[in-house]
Tab-separated table of N, CA and C in Angstrom:
chain	number	residue	atom	x	y	z
A	11	MET	N	167.231	153.315	148.701
A	11	MET	CA	166.245	151.850	149.223
A	11	MET	C	166.062	151.655	147.297
A	12	GLN	N	165.458	151.966	146.025
A	12	GLN	CA	165.580	151.105	145.018
A	12	GLN	C	166.369	150.573	144.196
A	13	SER	N	167.475	150.658	144.814
A	13	SER	CA	168.943	149.939	144.305
A	13	SER	C	169.337	148.586	145.099
A	14	VAL	N	168.083	148.344	146.233
A	14	VAL	CA	168.439	146.972	146.927
A	14	VAL	C	167.155	146.322	145.896
A	15	LYS	N	167.909	145.035	145.499
A	15	LYS	CA	167.355	143.872	144.728
A	15	LYS	C	166.341	142.693	145.327
A	16	VAL	N	165.904	142.318	144.822
A	16	VAL	CA	165.142	140.664	145.492
A	16	VAL	C	166.365	139.672	145.467
A	17	ALA	N	167.114	139.837	144.873
A	17	ALA	CA	168.075	139.142	143.921
A	17	ALA	C	169.240	139.073	145.702
A	18	ASP	N	169.550	140.116	146.359
A	18	ASP	CA	170.037	140.121	147.405
A	18	ASP	C	169.102	139.310	148.673
A	19	TYR	N	167.820	138.962	148.701
A	19	TYR	CA	167.660	138.909	149.899
A	19	TYR	C	166.184	137.666	149.657
A	20	LEU	N	166.074	137.184	148.305
A	20	LEU	CA	165.833	135.693	148.351
A	20	LEU	C	166.011	134.712	148.790
A	21	ASN	N	165.373	133.440	149.136
A	21	ASN	CA	165.499	132.238	149.742
A	21	ASN	C	166.113	130.967	148.420
A	22	HIS	N	167.073	131.087	148.160
A	22	HIS	CA	167.646	130.151	147.021
A	22	HIS	C	167.423	128.833	146.708
A	23	ARG	N	166.392	127.917	148.192
A	23	ARG	CA	166.289	126.712	148.409
A	23	ARG	C	165.022	126.854	149.346
A	24	PRO	N	163.769	127.689	148.359
A	24	PRO	CA	162.333	126.928	149.012
A	24	PRO	C	161.777	125.992	148.932
A	25	VAL	N	161.579	125.292	149.574
A	25	VAL	CA	160.041	124.105	149.113
A	25	VAL	C	159.778	124.253	148.188
A	26	THR	N	159.518	122.987	147.168
A	26	THR	CA	158.886	123.187	146.114
A	26	THR	C	158.281	121.904	145.934
A	27	PHE	N	157.141	121.772	144.783
A	27	PHE	CA	156.476	120.837	144.759
A	27	PHE	C	156.098	120.742	143.033
A	28	LYS	N	155.957	119.152	143.104
A	28	LYS	CA	155.323	118.951	141.168
A	28	LYS	C	154.012	118.528	141.098
A	29	ALA	N	153.871	118.715	140.285
A	29	ALA	CA	151.839	118.814	139.820
A	29	ALA	C	151.528	117.386	140.482
A	30	ASP	N	151.859	116.555	140.110
A	30	ASP	CA	151.571	115.463	140.016
A	30	ASP	C	151.338	114.785	141.633
A	31	MET	N	152.278	115.097	142.421
A	31	MET	CA	152.769	115.098	143.718
A	31	MET	C	150.987	114.990	144.750
A	32	ARG	N	150.997	113.980	145.635
A	32	ARG	CA	149.596	113.635	146.081
A	32	ARG	C	149.727	114.919	147.192
A	33	ILE	N	148.717	115.623	147.736
A	33	ILE	CA	148.600	116.690	148.028
A	33	ILE	C	149.158	116.281	149.733
A	34	GLU	N	148.702	114.810	150.414
A	34	GLU	CA	148.888	114.734	151.534
A	34	GLU	C	150.895	114.701	151.942
A	35	SER	N	151.142	114.283	150.944
A	35	SER	CA	153.210	114.489	151.030
A	35	SER	C	153.405	115.953	150.516
A	36	ALA	N	152.470	117.113	149.834
A	36	ALA	CA	152.730	118.236	149.798
A	36	ALA	C	152.629	118.698	151.112
A	37	VAL	N	151.684	118.423	151.842
A	37	VAL	CA	151.548	118.801	153.030
A	37	VAL	C	152.565	118.585	154.150
A	38	GLU	N	152.454	117.517	154.489
A	38	GLU	CA	153.741	117.325	155.061
A	38	GLU	C	155.436	117.684	154.793
A	39	LYS	N	155.174	117.883	153.125
A	39	LYS	CA	156.617	118.918	152.881
A	39	LYS	C	157.141	120.475	153.263
A	40	LEU	N	155.569	120.802	153.102
A	40	LEU	CA	155.517	122.029	153.242
A	40	LEU	C	155.268	122.486	155.123
A	41	LEU	N	154.855	121.804	155.464
A	41	LEU	CA	155.036	121.401	157.499
A	41	LEU	C	156.375	121.460	157.785
A	42	GLN	N	157.195	120.812	156.893
A	42	GLN	CA	158.379	120.294	157.221
A	42	GLN	C	159.115	121.527	157.203
A	43	SER	N	158.579	122.312	156.102
A	43	SER	CA	159.696	123.377	155.541
A	43	SER	C	159.230	125.023	156.355
A	44	GLY	N	158.343	124.987	156.786
A	44	GLY	CA	157.950	126.435	157.700
A	44	GLY	C	157.408	127.163	156.899
A	45	GLN	N	157.529	127.055	155.726
A	45	GLN	CA	157.204	128.040	154.510
A	45	GLN	C	155.545	127.889	154.615
A	46	ALA	N	154.666	128.737	154.228
A	46	ALA	CA	153.568	129.519	153.942
A	46	ALA	C	152.982	128.918	152.798
A	47	GLY	N	153.894	128.822	151.785
A	47	GLY	CA	153.626	127.873	150.566
A	47	GLY	C	154.783	127.916	149.814
A	48	GLY	N	154.781	127.118	148.269
A	48	GLY	CA	155.774	126.988	147.477
A	48	GLY	C	155.630	127.047	145.719
A	49	PRO	N	156.554	127.443	145.311
A	49	PRO	CA	156.335	126.987	143.993
A	49	PRO	C	156.061	125.587	143.350
A	50	VAL	N	155.298	125.418	142.252
A	50	VAL	CA	155.302	123.975	141.926
A	50	VAL	C	156.428	123.725	140.580
A	51	ILE	N	156.693	123.470	140.071
A	51	ILE	CA	157.676	123.489	139.121
A	51	ILE	C	157.726	121.769	138.053
A	52	ASP	N	158.157	122.137	137.392
A	52	ASP	CA	158.515	120.994	135.984
A	52	ASP	C	159.263	120.282	136.226
A	53	ASP	N	159.753	119.752	135.489
A	53	ASP	CA	161.366	119.014	135.441
A	53	ASP	C	162.613	119.643	134.696
A	54	MET	N	162.174	120.921	133.927
A	54	MET	CA	162.844	122.055	133.587
A	54	MET	C	162.643	122.836	134.314
A	55	GLN	N	162.603	122.610	135.864
A	55	GLN	CA	162.622	123.934	136.910
A	55	GLN	C	161.745	125.233	136.596
A	56	ARG	N	161.000	124.911	135.747
A	56	ARG	CA	160.092	126.089	135.451
A	56	ARG	C	158.511	126.573	136.621
A	57	VAL	N	158.493	127.480	136.922
A	57	VAL	CA	157.120	127.362	137.403
A	57	VAL	C	155.583	127.369	136.853
A	58	VAL	N	155.309	126.456	137.749
A	58	VAL	CA	153.953	126.497	136.704
A	58	VAL	C	152.375	126.493	137.113
A	59	GLY	N	153.033	126.704	138.713
A	59	GLY	CA	151.537	126.781	139.977
A	59	GLY	C	152.247	127.492	140.921
A	60	PHE	N	151.451	127.662	142.208
A	60	PHE	CA	151.908	127.814	143.148
A	60	PHE	C	150.664	127.348	144.368
A	61	LEU	N	151.437	126.801	145.587
A	61	LEU	CA	150.842	125.847	146.084
A	61	LEU	C	150.995	126.205	147.345
A	62	SER	N	149.637	127.019	148.227
A	62	SER	CA	149.836	128.113	149.248
A	62	SER	C	149.146	126.682	150.634
A	63	GLU	N	149.220	127.065	151.915
A	63	GLU	CA	148.549	126.476	152.967
A	63	GLU	C	147.218	127.021	152.804
A	64	GLN	N	146.371	127.927	152.844
A	64	GLN	CA	145.663	128.464	152.263
A	64	GLN	C	144.952	127.306	151.120
A	65	ASP	N	145.689	126.888	150.134
A	65	ASP	CA	144.749	125.562	148.886
A	65	ASP	C	144.860	124.342	149.758
A	66	CYS	N	145.699	123.881	150.555
A	66	CYS	CA	146.084	123.088	151.311
A	66	CYS	C	144.895	122.561	152.681
A	67	ILE	N	144.715	124.187	153.349
A	67	ILE	CA	143.357	123.855	154.051
A	67	ILE	C	142.214	123.417	153.753
A	68	ARG	N	142.272	123.971	152.054
A	68	ARG	CA	140.651	123.618	152.056
A	68	ARG	C	140.332	122.389	151.663
A	69	THR	N	141.344	121.936	150.518
A	69	THR	CA	141.747	120.263	150.393
A	69	THR	C	141.456	119.646	151.250
A	70	MET	N	142.289	119.648	152.214
A	70	MET	CA	142.148	119.156	153.422
A	70	MET	C	141.165	118.867	153.552
A	71	LEU	N	140.462	119.913	154.249
A	71	LEU	CA	139.108	119.886	155.148
A	71	LEU	C	138.419	119.381	154.415
A	72	GLU	N	138.372	119.508	153.095
A	72	GLU	CA	136.786	119.163	151.946
A	72	GLU	C	137.395	117.100	152.364
A	73	ALA	N	138.602	116.971	152.216
A	73	ALA	CA	138.799	114.942	152.148
A	73	ALA	C	138.397	114.782	153.960
A	74	THR	N	138.515	115.255	155.203
A	74	THR	CA	138.192	115.381	156.287
A	74	THR	C	136.386	115.147	155.990
A	75	TYR	N	135.889	115.604	155.366
A	75	TYR	CA	134.229	115.704	155.633
A	75	TYR	C	134.114	114.426	154.695
A	76	GLN	N	134.754	114.637	153.244
A	76	GLN	CA	134.228	112.839	152.703
A	76	GLN	C	135.449	111.897	153.147
A	77	ASN	N	135.583	111.847	154.282
A	77	ASN	CA	136.767	110.498	154.905
A	77	ASN	C	137.642	109.942	153.724
A	78	GLU	N	138.345	111.196	152.884
A	78	GLU	CA	138.566	110.482	151.832
A	78	GLU	C	139.857	111.610	151.382
A	79	SER	N	141.104	111.028	150.298
A	79	SER	CA	141.758	112.354	150.092
A	79	SER	C	141.526	111.218	148.291
A	80	HIS	N	141.506	112.454	147.040
A	80	HIS	CA	142.265	111.708	145.791
A	80	HIS	C	142.994	112.815	145.170
A	81	SER	N	143.072	113.714	145.721
A	81	SER	CA	143.755	115.106	145.137
A	81	SER	C	144.947	115.062	144.928
A	82	ILE	N	145.376	115.800	144.071
A	82	ILE	CA	147.434	116.364	143.711
A	82	ILE	C	147.062	117.863	143.401
A	83	VAL	N	148.379	118.033	143.654
A	83	VAL	CA	148.967	119.415	143.908
A	83	VAL	C	147.995	120.554	142.722
A	84	ALA	N	148.392	119.753	141.647
A	84	ALA	CA	147.484	120.247	140.213
A	84	ALA	C	146.434	120.389	140.310
A	85	ASP	N	145.261	119.736	141.642
A	85	ASP	CA	144.400	119.760	141.381
A	85	ASP	C	143.874	121.587	142.357
A	86	VAL	N	144.706	121.523	143.101
A	86	VAL	CA	144.617	123.072	144.130
A	86	VAL	C	145.072	124.279	144.048
A	87	MET	N	146.283	123.731	142.791
A	87	MET	CA	147.747	124.518	143.490
A	87	MET	C	147.265	126.166	142.437
A	88	ASN	N	147.259	127.154	142.551
A	88	ASN	CA	147.267	128.497	141.369
A	88	ASN	C	148.144	128.305	140.353
A	89	ALA	N	147.445	127.746	139.341
A	89	ALA	CA	147.989	127.888	137.935
A	89	ALA	C	148.499	128.843	137.496
A	90	GLU	N	148.252	130.475	138.013
A	90	GLU	CA	148.951	131.673	137.416
A	90	GLU	C	149.903	132.019	138.441
A	91	PRO	N	150.576	132.419	139.115
A	91	PRO	CA	151.399	132.709	139.979
A	91	PRO	C	151.996	133.757	139.296
A	92	LEU	N	151.995	134.532	140.780
A	92	LEU	CA	152.202	136.417	140.590
A	92	LEU	C	154.281	135.753	140.876
A	93	CYS	N	155.082	136.119	139.396
A	93	CYS	CA	156.147	135.580	139.954
A	93	CYS	C	156.779	137.271	139.640
A	94	VAL	N	158.123	137.254	140.488
A	94	VAL	CA	158.840	138.409	140.635
A	94	VAL	C	160.291	138.279	139.790
A	95	SER	N	160.944	138.814	139.282
A	95	SER	CA	162.251	138.747	138.336
A	95	SER	C	163.762	139.159	139.601
A	96	PRO	N	164.424	138.689	139.500
A	96	PRO	CA	166.044	138.376	140.794
A	96	PRO	C	165.996	140.563	140.785
A	97	ASP	N	165.845	141.393	139.738
A	97	ASP	CA	166.282	142.140	139.278
A	97	ASP	C	165.317	143.431	140.148
A	98	ASP	N	164.215	143.212	140.203
A	98	ASP	CA	162.700	143.838	140.953
A	98	ASP	C	163.279	144.372	142.048
A	99	SER	N	163.213	145.232	142.168
A	99	SER	CA	163.284	146.331	143.267
A	99	SER	C	162.321	146.328	144.635
A	100	ILE	N	163.126	145.809	145.770
A	100	ILE	CA	162.700	145.167	147.222
A	100	ILE	C	161.691	146.276	147.786
A	101	LEU	N	161.586	147.896	147.434
A	101	LEU	CA	160.691	148.950	147.381
A	101	LEU	C	159.432	148.608	146.924
A	102	LYS	N	159.550	148.289	145.570
A	102	LYS	CA	158.782	147.962	144.591
A	102	LYS	C	157.950	146.871	145.046
A	103	LEU	N	158.251	146.047	145.121
A	103	LEU	CA	157.876	144.958	145.543
A	103	LEU	C	157.321	144.778	146.948
A	104	ALA	N	157.845	145.339	147.931
A	104	ALA	CA	157.269	146.398	148.896
A	104	ALA	C	156.095	146.801	149.301
A	105	ASP	N	155.654	147.871	148.365
A	105	ASP	CA	155.062	148.439	147.519
A	105	ASP	C	153.620	147.547	147.354
A	106	ARG	N	154.478	146.382	146.483
A	106	ARG	CA	152.731	145.463	145.739
A	106	ARG	C	152.146	144.443	147.121
A	107	MET	N	153.152	144.647	147.898
A	107	MET	CA	152.980	143.162	149.178
A	107	MET	C	151.731	144.200	150.074
A	108	THR	N	151.796	145.137	149.968
A	108	THR	CA	150.687	145.794	151.001
A	108	THR	C	149.266	145.744	150.560
A	109	ALA	N	149.017	145.421	149.165
A	109	ALA	CA	147.582	145.194	148.966
A	109	ALA	C	147.453	143.537	149.458
A	110	ASP	N	146.436	143.260	148.520
A	110	ASP	CA	145.833	141.551	149.297
A	110	ASP	C	146.502	141.184	148.231
A	111	LYS	N	147.722	140.648	148.441
A	111	LYS	CA	148.533	140.025	147.749
A	111	LYS	C	149.070	138.577	148.024
A	112	PRO	N	149.739	137.691	147.252
A	112	PRO	CA	150.612	136.422	147.701
A	112	PRO	C	151.418	137.560	149.083
A	113	LYS	N	151.602	136.160	150.085
A	113	LYS	CA	152.791	136.257	150.790
A	113	LYS	C	154.335	136.030	150.403
A	114	ILE	N	153.984	135.123	149.684
A	114	ILE	CA	155.249	134.687	149.149
A	114	ILE	C	155.245	134.178	147.748
A	115	TYR	N	156.445	134.959	146.341
A	115	TYR	CA	156.640	134.506	145.493
A	115	TYR	C	157.572	134.293	145.248
A	116	PRO	N	157.375	133.407	143.731
A	116	PRO	CA	158.122	132.758	143.436
A	116	PRO	C	159.308	134.194	142.351
A	117	VAL	N	160.411	133.546	142.534
A	117	VAL	CA	161.854	134.259	142.301
A	117	VAL	C	162.063	133.665	140.798
A	118	CYS	N	161.552	134.174	139.407
A	118	CYS	CA	162.028	133.539	138.348
A	118	CYS	C	163.014	134.472	137.559
A	119	ASP	N	163.667	133.461	136.322
A	119	ASP	CA	164.655	134.466	135.514
A	119	ASP	C	163.636	134.508	134.276
A	120	THR	N	164.546	134.818	132.882
A	120	THR	CA	163.654	135.027	132.146
A	120	THR	C	162.864	134.178	131.083
A	121	ASP	N	163.241	132.773	131.704
A	121	ASP	CA	162.724	131.942	131.004
A	121	ASP	C	161.661	130.789	132.013
A	122	CYS	N	161.401	131.760	132.962
A	122	CYS	CA	160.138	131.162	134.286
A	122	CYS	C	160.977	130.128	134.614
A	123	ARG	N	161.929	129.905	135.066
A	123	ARG	CA	163.039	128.679	135.269
A	123	ARG	C	163.127	130.095	137.323
A	124	LEU	N	162.654	128.706	138.072
A	124	LEU	CA	162.892	129.168	139.425
A	124	LEU	C	164.291	129.633	140.043
A	125	VAL	N	164.248	131.010	140.431
A	125	VAL	CA	165.736	131.113	141.415
A	125	VAL	C	165.717	131.040	142.785
A	126	GLY	N	164.210	131.422	142.907
A	126	GLY	CA	163.767	130.922	144.181
A	126	GLY	C	162.856	131.581	144.871
A	127	VAL	N	162.563	132.062	145.850
A	127	VAL	CA	161.199	132.992	146.575
A	127	VAL	C	161.462	133.832	147.790
A	128	ILE	N	160.655	134.607	147.495
A	128	ILE	CA	160.640	136.278	148.516
A	128	ILE	C	159.622	135.864	149.712
A	129	SER	N	159.368	135.852	150.583
A	129	SER	CA	157.938	136.430	151.203
A	129	SER	C	158.625	138.389	152.157
A	130	ARG	N	157.322	138.106	152.467
A	130	ARG	CA	157.237	139.009	153.418
A	130	ARG	C	158.084	139.469	154.092
A	131	THR	N	158.275	138.367	155.251
A	131	THR	CA	159.565	138.564	155.922
A	131	THR	C	160.791	139.339	155.759
A	132	HIS	N	161.187	138.431	154.352
A	132	HIS	CA	162.139	138.689	153.557
A	132	HIS	C	162.721	140.209	152.975
A	133	VAL	N	161.468	140.567	152.792
A	133	VAL	CA	161.190	141.847	152.406
A	133	VAL	C	161.139	142.966	153.693
A	134	LEU	N	160.293	142.663	154.428
A	134	LEU	CA	160.572	143.335	155.756
A	134	LEU	C	162.134	143.335	156.413
A	135	TYR	N	162.824	142.451	156.070
A	135	TYR	CA	163.982	142.347	156.713
A	135	TYR	C	164.995	143.255	156.003
A	136	ALA	N	164.576	143.293	154.537
A	136	ALA	CA	165.778	144.399	153.896
A	136	ALA	C	164.733	145.416	153.910
A	137	ILE	N	163.741	146.104	154.195
A	137	ILE	CA	163.804	147.222	154.692
A	137	ILE	C	164.548	147.998	156.134
A	138	ASP	N	164.351	146.816	156.566
A	138	ASP	CA	164.684	146.891	158.245
A	138	ASP	C	165.929	147.522	158.010
A	139	LYS	N	166.716	146.805	157.465
A	139	LYS	CA	168.446	146.795	157.469
A	139	LYS	C	168.856	147.849	156.970
A	140	HIS	N	167.606	148.205	155.443
A	140	HIS	CA	168.214	149.918	154.912
A	140	HIS	C	167.988	150.803	156.012
A	141	LEU	N	167.232	150.889	156.772
A	141	LEU	CA	166.872	151.868	157.657
A	141	LEU	C	167.566	151.950	159.154
A	142	HIS	N	168.549	150.296	159.422
A	142	HIS	CA	169.352	150.938	159.920
A	142	HIS	C	170.692	151.316	159.745
A	143	ASP	N	170.928	151.115	158.398
A	143	ASP	CA	171.585	151.822	157.619
A	143	ASP	C	172.091	152.900	157.485
A	144	THR	N	170.495	153.555	157.138
A	144	THR	CA	170.253	154.948	157.424
A	144	THR	C	170.919	155.736	158.274
A	145	TYR	N	170.292	155.029	159.765
A	145	TYR	CA	170.640	155.698	160.681
A	145	TYR	C	171.938	155.686	161.188
A	146	GLU	N	172.904	154.501	161.233
A	146	GLU	CA	173.716	154.651	161.459
A	146	GLU	C	174.959	155.247	160.680
A	147	SER	N	174.165	155.686	159.613
A	147	SER	CA	175.211	156.871	158.697
A	147	SER	C	174.956	158.434	158.888
A	148	GLY	N	173.976	158.660	160.365
A	148	GLY	CA	173.890	159.856	160.357
A	148	GLY	C	172.319	160.377	159.996
A	149	HIS	N	171.794	159.933	159.356
A	149	HIS	CA	170.183	159.978	159.249
A	149	HIS	C	169.591	160.032	159.719
A	150	ARG	N	169.406	160.540	161.031
A	150	ARG	CA	168.130	160.208	161.879
A	150	ARG	C	166.997	161.219	161.890
A	151	PHE	N	165.903	160.954	162.365
A	151	PHE	CA	164.733	161.528	162.654
A	151	PHE	C	165.296	162.020	163.388
A	152	VAL	N	164.563	163.688	163.946
A	152	VAL	CA	164.562	164.805	164.683
A	152	VAL	C	163.416	164.834	165.486
């Protein structure tokens, strides 16, 4: 399992956001994507933040109480997202995900440019596939 890499299971076309995007537009985009969040990128495709459903809920709830919203993505995003490399091990990432960490990680190259995202669902799929492959090759629990 150590040899299975993030690159083998990541989503190459995730929903992304720009820092100057209005939060209402970002929420619509997020809802249409079905993702729980997405990277915020600059014009060079470098990851500069991460916007989660939780960030959006908090901001939209405040807007509801105030009956107005003036927020942009930069106001509410996590400006220090935890990124992973395409060469990282799925097993090590799975171990990292068992703690109270993000549900989705941006996958970045060495220049912090976005390659894709990997979620808990992708990691679970990779582990499940590995276990099925192991069972089929004769390594069954007794």
